Backbone as a ProteinNet text record, in pm:
[ID]
protein_1_A
[PRIMARY]
XXXXXXXXXXXXXXXXXXXXXXXXXXXXXXXXXXXXXXXXXXXXXXXXXXXXXXXXXXXXXXXXXXXXXXXXXXXXXXXXXXXXXXXXXXXXXXXXXXXXXXXXXXXXXXXXXXXXXXXXXXXXXXXXXXXXXXXXXXXXXXXXXXXXXXXXXXXXXXXXXXXXXXXXXXXXXXXXXXXXXXXXXXXXXXXXXXXXXXXXXXXXXXXXXXXXXXXXXXXXXXXXXXXXXXXXXXXXXXXXXXXXXXXXXX
[TERTIARY]
11137.1	11142.2	11000.6	10980.4	10847.8	10820.2	10925.5	10908.4	10897.2	10908.1	10898.3	11036.4	11038.7	11158.2	11125.4	11203.9	11182.1	11296.8	11262.7	11361.7	11349.1	11463.3	11467.3	11565.7	11517.9	11607.3	11677.9	11800	11884.8	11889.7	11916.2	11908.4	12040.2	12145.5	12277.5	12310.4	12226.2	12254.2	12124.9	12130.7	12019.5	11890.1	11780.4	11648.7	11642.5	11696.7	11691.1	11757	11872.5	11943.8	11868.4	11807.3	11727.9	11610.3	11547.2	11436.9	11488.7	11601	11659.2	11692.2	11753.1	11792.4	11670	11563.7	11442.9	11376.1	11362.7	11295.4	11376.3	11508.4	11590.9	11575.6	11577.6	11567	11434.8	11334.1	11201.8	11169.4	11272.2	11256.7	11246.5	11253.8	11248	11385.2	11384.2	11502.9	11506.6	11616.1	11620.8	11727.6	11686.7	11776.4	11777.8	11895.4	11904.7	11982.6	11946.1	12027.7	12069.7	12178.2	12230.1	12330.3	12364.4	12466.5	12604.5	12610.7	12735.2	12789	12892.1	12946.3	13008.8	13074	13134.6	13027.4	12917.5	12807.2	12744.8	12733.6	12680	12768.2	12898.4	12991.5	12981.4	12969.6	12957.6	12827.8	12719.3	12590	12593.7	12654.9	12662.5	12746.2	12847.8	12929.5	12850.8	12774.3	12695.5	12582.4	12521.7	12404.3	12431.6	12495.4	12522.5	12392.8	12398.5	12279.8	12208.9	12243.3	12186.2	12237.2	12147.7	12187.3	12200.6	12320.3	12348.2	12384.7	12310.7	12329.2	12351.1	12455.4	12476.9	12386.4	12299.7	12208	12154.8	12141.5	12082.5	11938.6	11841.3	11701.8	11652	11725.3	11684.3	11715.8	11793.2	11834	11744.9	11653.1	11555.6	11623.3	11730.3	11800.2	11863	11917.9	11978	11871.9	11754.9	11646.1	11598.2	11579	11533.7	11633.9	11763.5	11866.7	11865.5	11844.7	11840.4	11723.2	11605.9	11488.5	11504.8	11567.4	11594	11685.1	11781.4	11872.2	11801.4	11715.1	11652	11538.6	11465.9	11348.1	11225.9	11115.9	10991.6	11008.6	10953.7	10960.9	10823.5	10821.1	10696	10665.9	10772.4	10758.6	10861.9	10815.3	10904.6	10896.9	11013.4	11020.3	11099.4	11029.9	11094.7	11145.7	11271.9	11334.2	11431	11471.3	11571.5	11519.7	11603.8	11565.8	11687.1	11682.3	11787.2	11722.9	11803.8	11751.5	11710	11775.1	11744.5	11805.5	11786.2	11844.9	11783.6	11866.2	11823.2	11832.6	11726	11726.2	11601.3	11590.3	11475.4	11456.7	11330.8	11299.2	11376.3	11400.2	11469.4	11616.7	11669.5	11810.2	11828.8	11718.9	11729.5	11783.5	11887	11942	11848.8	11808.8	11716	11765.9	11895.4	11947.9	11935.7	11957.6	11942	11795.9	11706.7	11562.7	11525.1	11572.3	11539.7	11595.9	11715.3	11775.6	11693	11639.3	11556.2	11434.7	11369.8	11254	11296	11414.9	11462.5	11477.8	11523.2	11541.1	11412.2	11357	11247.2	11115.6	11092.1	10965.4	10986.7	11073.5	11094.6	11157.6	11244.4	11304.2	11199	11102.5	10993.2	10909.7	10884.1	10810.5	10883.5	11015.3	11091.2	11082.8	11098.1	11096	10956	10854.9	10717.5	10681.9	10712.6	10684.6	10751.3	10871.1	10946.2	10893.8	10841.9	10800.7	10653.7	10571.6	10427.1	10386.9	10447.7	10401.9	10404.3	10510.6	10517.7	10418.7	10401.2	10301.3	10161.4	10134.9	10003.3	9978.3	10079.9	10066.4	10043	10111.2	10097.1	9965.2	9904.2	9779.5	9799.2	9922	9951.6	10081.9	10099.9	10222.9	10203.1	10313.3	10308.9	10412.4	10369.3	10458.6	10450	10565.8	10572.9	10664.5	10609.9	10686.3	10722.8	10847.3	10892.8	10884.2	10793.6	10773.2	10840.3	10776.3	10831.7	10719.7	10737.7	10640.3	10633.3	10735.2	10737.7	10633.6	10571.7	10461.7	10341.2	10333.6	10223.3	10250.1	10373.2	10406.8	10446.5	10501.3	10565.1	10701.6	10793.8	10929	10993.3	10987.5	11047.7	11194.9	11234.1	11371.4	11396.4	11292.6	11306.7	11197.8	11168	11054.6	11067.1	11184.6	11201.2	11172.5	11230.4	11213.3	11066.4	11001.8	10862.3	10773.1	10795.4	10714.2	10730.8	10852.1	10875.9	10805	10803.1	10736.4	10584.5	10531.7	10389.2	10355.6	10441.6	10419.4	10420.2	10511.9	10519.8	10393.2	10341.1	10217.5	10098.7	10096.2	9990.8	9996.5	10117.8	10134.8	10086.4	10114.6	10072.2	9920.7	9848.5	9702.6	9642.8	9698.5	9644.2	9671.7	9793.5	9826.4	9753.4	9717.8	9635.7	9503.2	9444.9	9319.9	9344	9451.4	9479	9513.1	9591.4	9644.5	9566.7	9481.6	9404.2	9322.3	9255.9	9173.8	9250.8	9383.9	9462.3	9540.9	9506.9	9565.3	9694.3	9732	9855.3	9821.2	9883.5	9858.9	9971.2	9934.4	10031.3	10006.7	10106.6	10097.1	10225.6	10223.7	10342.3	10361.8	10486.4	10525	10585.8	10547.7	10607.2	10698.6	10828.5	10919.2	10928	10956.1	10971.8	11117.5	11148	11282.7	11365.1	11440.9	11510.5	11642.3	11670.9	11798.2	11897.3	11946.3	12037.7	12155.4	12259.2	12375.2	12334.9	12245.8	12201.8	12135	12045.5	11978.1	12075.2	12169.9	12268.8	12350.5	12379.3	12449.9	12368.3	12237.6	12149.1	12147.5	12139.6	12138.2	12268.1	12380.8	12509.7	12515.2	12460.7	12462.8	12378.4	12259.1	12172.2	12237.5	12302	12370.6	12480.1	12558.4	12666.7	12610.5	12501.3	12443.4	12376.5	12322.8	12245.5	12322.7	12442.9	12521.1	12473	12396.4	12348.7	12423.2	12407.4	12463.3	12372	12426.8	12345.4	12232.5	12263	12160.9	12045.8	12076.1	11971.6	11886.4	11949.5	11876.5	11784.1	11834.4	11753.6	11636.5	11661.8	11554.8	11444.6	11485	11386.1	11304.1	11369.7	11299.1	11202	11245.4	11159.4	11039.2	11050.8	10939.4	10818.5	10836.4	10726.2	10671.9	10718.4	10673.9	10600.8	10478.3	10394.3	10460.8	10524.2	10587.6	10730.6	10778.2	10912.9	11019.2	11013	11102.2	11159.1	11280.6	11337.3	11283.7	11292.3	11245.2	11365.3	11365.5	11471.7	11442.8	11546.4	11524.2	11444.4	11465.7	11392.9	11242.4	11199.3	11056.6	10994.3	11070	11021.6	11017.7	11117.5	11117.8	10995.9	10954.9	10836.8	10710.2	10697.1	10578.9	10581.2	10699	10710.2	10673.4	10721.8	10689.8	10539.3	10475.7	10331.1	10259.9	10296.5	10232.7	10250.2	10363.3	10391.5	10332.7	10274.6	10229.9	10083.8	10044.7	9905.2	9811.3	9863	9779.6	9726.4	9796.3	9756.4	9697.4	9643.8	9603.1	9485.6	9415.8	9309.7	9341.9	9469.4	9511.2	9586.1	9534.1	9600.3	9558	9639.9	9610.9	9629.5	9703.2	9719.4	9859.6	9866.2	9993	10002.3	10092.3	10099.3	10227.6	10211.7	10327	10383.6	10512.9	10585.8	10677.2	10620.5	10686.8	10660.9	10590.5	10559	10458.5	10393.7	10300.9	10376	10427.2	10494.7	10389.7	10392.6	10293	10329.1	10456.8	10504.5	10655.3	10715.8	10861.5	10902.5	10993.2	11036.6	11145.7
7405.5	7545.5	7602.2	7690.8	7749.9	7862.6	7921.2	8037.8	8166.7	8157.4	8276.1	8332.1	8462.4	8526.8	8580	8537.7	8576.2	8663.7	8774.2	8864.8	8858.8	8837.3	8831.7	8936.3	9030.8	9132.1	9076.9	9124.4	9069.8	8918.2	8872.3	8729.8	8655.6	8718.8	8654.8	8569.7	8574.4	8497.4	8478.5	8391.1	8375.5	8332.4	8393.8	8359.7	8383.3	8493.6	8525.7	8419.9	8372.3	8270.3	8137.9	8105.1	7982.1	7986.9	8102	8118.1	8105.7	8170.4	8164.5	8021.1	7947.2	7809.3	7723.9	7743.1	7663.3	7696.6	7824.4	7864.6	7821.3	7827.1	7779.9	7630	7554.9	7409.8	7366.6	7452.8	7418.6	7486	7546.4	7587	7733.3	7821.3	7964.8	8017.8	8119.1	8201.1	8296.6	8298.1	8374.2	8482.8	8600.9	8715.1	8754.1	8776	8829.3	8959.8	9048.2	9167.6	9172	9243.6	9256.1	9371.1	9419.7	9524.3	9464.7	9334.7	9267	9191.4	9247.1	9185.7	9049.5	9034.9	8906.8	8798.8	8832.5	8736.8	8706	8805.6	8783.3	8686.8	8706.7	8618.3	8475.5	8462.9	8331.4	8263.3	8339.2	8283.1	8238.9	8321	8287.1	8162.3	8142.4	8021.4	7899.1	7915.2	7805	7764.6	7864	7838.6	7880.8	7795.6	7830	7866	7974.9	8022.9	8135.2	8155.4	8266.2	8398.2	8495	8630	8712.7	8761.4	8834.1	8978.8	9072.8	9214.7	9290.8	9371.3	9455.4	9577.4	9593.6	9707.6	9729.5	9855.8	9897.3	9938.1	9864.2	9890	10024.2	10086	10218.6	10327.6	10292.6	10386	10363	10454.4	10434.6	10421.8	10496.6	10487.6	10349.7	10293.9	10160.5	10054.9	10070.6	9975	9985.2	10104.7	10121.5	10062.4	10083.1	10027.9	9875.5	9818.9	9673.7	9614.6	9674.9	9622.8	9639.7	9747.7	9765.6	9654.7	9612.9	9504.5	9369.7	9350.7	9220.4	9191.3	9294	9272.3	9243.3	9200.1	9176.8	9072.7	9103.9	9016.2	8953.7	8822.4	8751.2	8743.2	8720.8	8706.6	8796.1	8881.4	8968.2	8928.2	8899.9	8871.9	8984.4	9067.3	9176.9	9126	9085.5	9027.1	9123.5	9229.7	9321.4	9388.3	9389.5	9455.3	9477	9584.1	9610.8	9618	9594.8	9584.3	9718.6	9825.8	9956.2	9973	10089.2	10114.9	10026	9989.3	9904.6	9985.7	9981.3	10053.5	10138.2	10201.5	10286.4	10393.8	10429.8	10521.9	10652.5	10698.7	10826	10818.5	10694.8	10677.6	10656	10639.3	10609.7	10729.1	10703.6	10808.3	10830	10955.1	10978.6	10926	10932.6	10882.5	10730.4	10660.9	10515.6	10477.2	10554	10530.2	10547	10655.4	10683	10576	10527.8	10422.7	10294.4	10263	10144.1	10152.4	10267.4	10284.6	10292.4	10349.6	10361.4	10225.4	10126	9991.1	9910	9902.3	9809.1	9849.4	9978.4	10025.9	10086.9	10187.3	10254.3	10160.1	10069.5	9973	9884.6	9839.7	9759	9841.8	9966.7	10055.1	10070.3	10093.2	10113.2	9990.7	9871	9750.7	9722.9	9739.6	9716.5	9815.8	9938	10041.9	10008.5	9950.6	9922.1	9799.6	9698.9	9575.2	9573.7	9656	9649.5	9679.7	9776.9	9803	9679.1	9600.6	9479.7	9374.6	9362.4	9268.9	9308.9	9438	9487.6	9456.4	9476	9447.7	9298.9	9214.8	9070	9018.9	9096.7	9053.5	8952.1	8943.7	8848.7	8888.7	8841.9	8869	8838.4	8812.8	8780.7	8863.9	8929	9005.9	8947	8914.7	8854.2	8940.8	8994.8	9079.6	9000.5	9012.7	8942.3	9036.7	9005.5	9086	9016.8	9012.4	8947.9	8910.8	8800.7	8761.1	8862.6	8946	9044.4	9154.1	9165	9261	9214.7	9085.4	9030.6	9050	9026	9026.1	9163.8	9248.1	9370.6	9335.7	9430.5	9400.6	9529.5	9552.6	9673.9	9687.2	9809.6	9836.8	9820.7	9784.3	9765.1	9841.9	9962.7	10038	10064.2	10100.7	10132.9	10011.1	9897.6	9775.5	9733.3	9730.7	9686.4	9783.7	9913.4	10012.4	9998.7	9972.4	9958.8	9835.3	9726.2	9604.7	9618.7	9695.3	9727.5	9802.4	9896.3	9971.2	9878.6	9783.1	9687.5	9602.4	9562.9	9485	9569.5	9696.4	9784.9	9801.5	9812.8	9820.7	9692.4	9578.6	9448.8	9444.5	9478.4	9469.5	9568.8	9688.8	9791.6	9759.4	9712.3	9681.4	9557.5	9466.6	9352.1	9402	9503.9	9561	9639.5	9717.3	9803.3	9723.2	9616.7	9543.3	9416.4	9372.7	9252	9255.5	9367	9371.1	9348.2	9366.5	9341.6	9210.5	9126.7	8992.9	8980.6	9084.3	9080.1	9050.4	8947.6	8908.3	8957.2	9002.1	9056.7	8994.2	8926	8861.2	8885.7	8848.1	8865.5	8744.1	8723.8	8615.4	8675.9	8620.2	8660.8	8548.6	8556.1	8455.2	8468.3	8355.4	8355.4	8353.6	8273.2	8260.2	8180.1	8251	8187.6	8122.8	8008.1	7940.2	7988.6	8111.8	8175.5	8237	8271.1	8336.6	8467.7	8541.9	8669.4	8648.4	8550.5	8525.5	8472.8	8391	8342.3	8458.6	8556.2	8674.8	8751.8	8761.6	8829.7	8755.8	8623.1	8544	8562.9	8567.2	8588.4	8727	8827.4	8963.1	8971.4	8910.5	8911.9	8836.7	8725	8647.2	8729.8	8799.5	8882.7	8994	9055.2	9167.3	9122.9	9001.4	8956	8865.4	8826.6	8738.8	8595.2	8556.9	8419	8347.9	8217.6	8142.7	8156.5	8129.5	8133.6	8032.3	7914.2	7810	7858.2	7927.4	7978.7	8083.2	8169.7	8273.9	8210.2	8111.2	8045.4	7969.7	7901.1	7826.5	7920.5	8035	8133.2	8185.1	8213	8262.1	8158	8033.9	7926.2	7901.7	7941	7925.3	8009.1	8109.9	8194.6	8150.3	8036.2	7984.4	7853.3	7843.1	7727	7595.4	7588.5	7464.6	7449.2	7549.4	7543.4	7512.9	7581	7546.2	7668.7	7653.6	7750.8	7720.1	7819.2	7805.7	7801.7	7705.5	7694.3	7786.9	7846.8	7934.4	7868.1	7738.2	7667.6	7668.2	7678.5	7682.9	7812.8	7920.5	8046.9	8034.2	7963.8	7937.8	7860.6	7762.3	7682.2	7767.9	7856.8	7942.6	8041.3	8094.5	8184	8110.4	7986.9	7906.7	7883.7	7853.2	7833.3	7960.2	8074.6	8199.9	8226.7	8184	8208.8	8102.3	7997	7883.5	7896.5	7808.8	7804.7	7763.8	7692.1	7651.2	7771.1	7885.1	8006.3	8111.3	8068.8	8167.6	8255	8216.7	8300.5	8351.3	8352.9	8400.6	8531.5	8636.6	8766.9	8845.3	8941.9	9023.7	8951.5	8839.8	8758.7	8775.4	8765.9	8773.6	8648.5	8558.1	8426.8	8413	8369.4	8344.5	8205.1	8198.8	8070.8	8082.1	8054.2	8091.8	7997.6	7886.8	7798	7856.6	7963.8	8044.7	8120.4	8235.8	8323	8385.5	8347.3	8394.1	8530.5	8547.8	8668.4	8673.5	8785.9	8796.1	8865.8	8801.3	8856.9	8960.2
9890.7	9929.5	9938	10034.3	10053.1	9954.9	9899.2	9813	9891.2	10024.2	10108.5	10139.6	10165	10217.2	10355.2	10453.2	10592.6	10639.8	10703.7	10761.7	10913.3	10980	11125.6	11175.2	11254.2	11309	11432.4	11455.3	11562.3	11550.5	11429.2	11399.8	11401	11449.1	11442.6	11563.8	11666.4	11787.5	11865.8	11966.8	12058.4	11992.2	12036.9	11984.3	11833.5	11788.2	11645.2	11559.4	11602.2	11524.4	11528.1	11642.1	11650.6	11553.7	11542.1	11447.2	11304.5	11276.2	11141.9	11102.8	11194.8	11166.8	11136	11212	11192	11059.1	11028.8	10904.7	10783.2	10791.5	10680.4	10661.2	10771.7	10763.2	10701.1	10711.1	10660.6	10527.6	10466.1	10327.9	10295.7	10396.3	10367.8	10325.7	10239.3	10219.8	10338.9	10413	10537.5	10529.9	10573.2	10587.1	10734.4	10789	10924.2	10920.4	11010.7	11031	11176.9	11202.4	11338	11336.8	11455.4	11464.1	11489.9	11517.3	11553.6	11432.3	11368.8	11248.3	11277.4	11390.8	11426.1	11437.6	11503.5	11517.3	11381.8	11295.8	11161.4	11082.5	11090.6	11019.5	11073	11204.2	11266	11221.6	11217.4	11176.3	11030.7	10945.2	10803.1	10779.4	10861.8	10852.2	10898	11004	11058.5	10965	10897.2	10813.9	10669.3	10590.3	10450.4	10378.1	10304.6	10234.4	10306.7	10434.6	10510.2	10454.7	10439.4	10400	10527.2	10554.3	10677.2	10645.3	10701.4	10671.4	10802.1	10805.4	10923.2	10913.3	11011.2	11011.7	11151.6	11187.8	11314.9	11286.1	11341.1	11307	11357.6	11450.4	11496.9	11395.8	11293.5	11187.4	11065.7	11040.7	10933.4	10797.5	10774.8	10646.3	10628.1	10736.6	10728.9	10700.6	10760.4	10736.8	10592	10543.9	10405.9	10306.9	10333.8	10245.7	10250.6	10368.8	10382.1	10304.2	10314.5	10244.5	10093.8	10051.3	9908.6	9857	9939.3	9901.6	9906.2	10005.3	10027.8	9931.1	9890.4	9807.8	9892.5	9831.4	9905.9	10016.4	10131.2	10248.1	10272	10290.4	10317.3	10466.2	10546	10691	10757.6	10848	10924.7	11071.2	11130.6	11274.1	11339.6	11415.8	11486.8	11621.1	11619.8	11738.3	11806.5	11738.4	11793.4	11919.9	12021.6	12145.8	12234.1	12311.7	12410.8	12548.2	12651.7	12787.8	12845.3	12801.2	12858.1	12996.1	13057.2	13188.6	13296.5	13394.5	13506.2	13634.6	13713.7	13840.5	13856.9	13970.7	13998.6	13892.5	13867.6	13758.5	13769.8	13893	13910.8	13873.8	13861.9	13824.7	13675.3	13601.6	13457.9	13380.9	13302.7	13217.4	13098	13069.3	12958.9	12824.4	12801.4	12674	12665.6	12778.6	12779.8	12759.5	12822.5	12804.7	12657.3	12597.5	12457.1	12364.3	12393.9	12311	12318	12434.9	12450.2	12357.8	12354.8	12267.1	12120.7	12094.5	11956.3	11890.8	11966.5	11912.9	11924.5	12044.5	12072.1	12006.9	11994.3	11936.8	11798.9	11791.3	11662.6	11561.4	11608.6	11516.7	11452.4	11532.1	11476.6	11379.9	11415.6	11325	11192.4	11197.4	11073.3	10982.6	11040.4	10956.3	10902.7	10987.9	10941.4	10830.6	10852.4	10751.4	10618.8	10625.4	10503.2	10428.7	10501.7	10433.8	10394.4	10456.4	10431.5	10287.4	10219.3	10082.2	9991.9	9996	9913.3	9961.5	10092.6	10145.7	10100.8	10107.8	10067.2	9919.9	9837.7	9694.4	9669.8	9749.9	9734.2	9791.6	9879.1	9942.6	10053.2	10103.1	10210.2	10277.6	10399.6	10473.3	10619.9	10688.1	10830.3	10903.7	11011.1	11097.3	11237.1	11293.1	11425.9	11512	11619.8	11710.1	11836.2	11879.4	11998.7	12118.2	12209.4	12329.8	12447.8	12562.1	12680.9	12775.9	12848.5	12950.2	13063.7	13074.7	13182.9	13167.1	13049.1	13037.3	13117.9	13145.3	13225.1	13373.7	13415.6	13557.9	13610.4	13521.1	13568.6	13624.6	13620.4	13667.4	13719.9	13850.2	13906.8	13867.3	13839.8	13799.3	13651.8	13576.2	13432.2	13357.9	13403.5	13349.5	13200.1	13153.3	13011.3	12924.8	12962.5	12883.8	12879.5	12996.4	13001.6	12926.4	12943.8	12872.3	12721.7	12677.6	12533.2	12478	12555.3	12508	12513.2	12610.1	12607.4	12478.6	12440.8	12316.8	12196	12196.4	12085.4	12078.7	12193.4	12194.4	12148.4	12185.7	12136.9	11986.2	11932.9	11788.6	11721.9	11784.4	11730.1	11713.5	11818.7	11814.8	11716	11713.7	11624.5	11478.1	11448.5	11310	11260.9	11352.4	11310.3	11253.3	11314.6	11264.5	11135.1	11134.2	11019	10894.1	10911.1	10795.9	10763.1	10852.5	10827.7	10700.5	10669.9	10548.1	10418.9	10422.2	10301	10311.1	10409.3	10416.1	10493.4	10568	10645.7	10791.5	10846.6	10984.9	11075.8	11196.5	11291.3	11428.8	11480.3	11611	11690.4	11816.8	11900.4	11990	12029.4	12119.1	12244.2	12360.2	12487.2	12537.6	12511.8	12566.9	12719	12784.2	12929.1	12970.9	13072.6	13127.8	13028	12944.2	12833.4	12878	12820.4	12844	12739.2	12759.3	12665	12740.3	12666.6	12726.7	12793.2	12729.6	12785.8	12921.6	12931.9	13059.1	13164.2	13120.8	13217	13272.8	13189.4	13236.7	13340	13316.2	13411.8	13544.2	13538.1	13661.1	13740.1	13670.9	13738	13801.1	13733	13787.7	13915	13910.2	14028.1	14143.3	14111	14214.9	14281.5	14201.2	14255.5	14343.2	14300.4	14374.7	14503.8	14505.3	14620.6	14715.5	14675.1	14760.6	14761.6	14659	14647.7	14534.6	14530.5	14419.1	14297.7	14179.9	14057.7	14066.7	14120.8	14134.5	14222.6	14329.8	14418.3	14348	14271.5	14198.1	14094.7	14020.6	13918.1	13981.1	14091.9	14158.2	14205.6	14258.9	14303.5	14185.8	14073.6	13955.2	13901.5	13897.8	13846.8	13937.9	14063.6	14156.3	14120.2	14035.2	13989.7	13853.9	13804.1	13674.4	13697.7	13649.4	13680.2	13644	13527.6	13483.7	13534.5	13610.1	13670.4	13565.8	13452.9	13342.8	13273.7	13224.4	13131.9	12991.4	12904.1	12767.5	12673.5	12582.4	12482.7	12364.2	12305.3	12190.2	12078.2	12058.3	11951.6	11975.9	12101.9	12131.1	12080.2	12085.9	12028.4	11876.5	11821.6	11677.8	11634.1	11711.7	11677.3	11676.6	11774.7	11776.8	11660.5	11629.4	11514.6	11386.1	11372.4	11254	11243.1	11356.5	11356.1	11308.7	11365.6	11325.9	11176.8	11120.9	10979.2	10887.7	10945.6	10866.4	10823.5	10730.5	10686.7	10799.3	10898.4	11011.5	11089.6	11078	11149.9	11056.1	10941.8	10840.6	10884.3	10991.7	11045	11186.1	11220.1	11351.6	11336.6	11396.5	11394.7	11517.9	11555.7	11672.1	11803.8	11803	11922.9	11981.6	12113.8	12185.6	12272.1	12235.4	12297.2	12380.4	12505.2	12590	12568.2	12548.3	12549.5	12670.6	12786.4	12912	13028.3	13004.9	13115.6	13212.4	13173.3	13254.5	13364	13326.8	13423.1	13513.5	13641.6	13737.6	13795.4	13819.1	13887.9	13873.7	13907.3	13909.8	14037.7	14112	14239.6	14223
[MASK]
++++++++++++++++++++++++++++++++++++++++++++++++++++++++++++++++++++++++++++++++++++++++++++++++++++++++++++++++++++++++++++++++++++++++++++++++++++++++++++++++++++++++++++++++++++++++++++++++++++++++++++++++++++++++++++++++++++++++++++++++++++++++++

């Protein structure tokens, strides 16, 4: 056992669950939170010993209660995120826009704010924020999501400076074209809207990626593990793409 306690938000499925599985297999005590109780129950069954807590990170009281239950956190992975409104900026519903920031930005703020005091006291800690490769390419029709992830990256760089003197490292990962149920759903939606097959949509998307590849959730887990490891003890303020080099998005 590493003696560390790792908290992963939105950790009951997808990328979050892949990170949880990897960190548990390598000796961390792992806590995940999610808003989906069914997914939490499924994750807890799959990974005996996993601590699964239902919590919405946009709710500061829920986050504070979760951290009070969990105790000191050594590694925080801010994975929680919502897609936000899709379509031209003039069609975006203000409430949907606000909800996107409430989860993607304010949720990360709430969790970081809650775990930093114990990290500061310990003189060490690792915070890993999950962004997106789309902050590099831009993505028309997804202004809320991209703006929220830019904010998360700005928070990453600033907190690396703020918290570095007390031994806390802050980095971010930009996942690319993920091989997940969520991405498959997006591909099906685009196919339906454009009158193309899913295969045609995926091939077109991969044409903008240098390595022409989808990314497996475990690959994000590996980068998160590296950031949390002793091998990265002098790495902070960095934003690394695990995306096959996303050149552009059509």
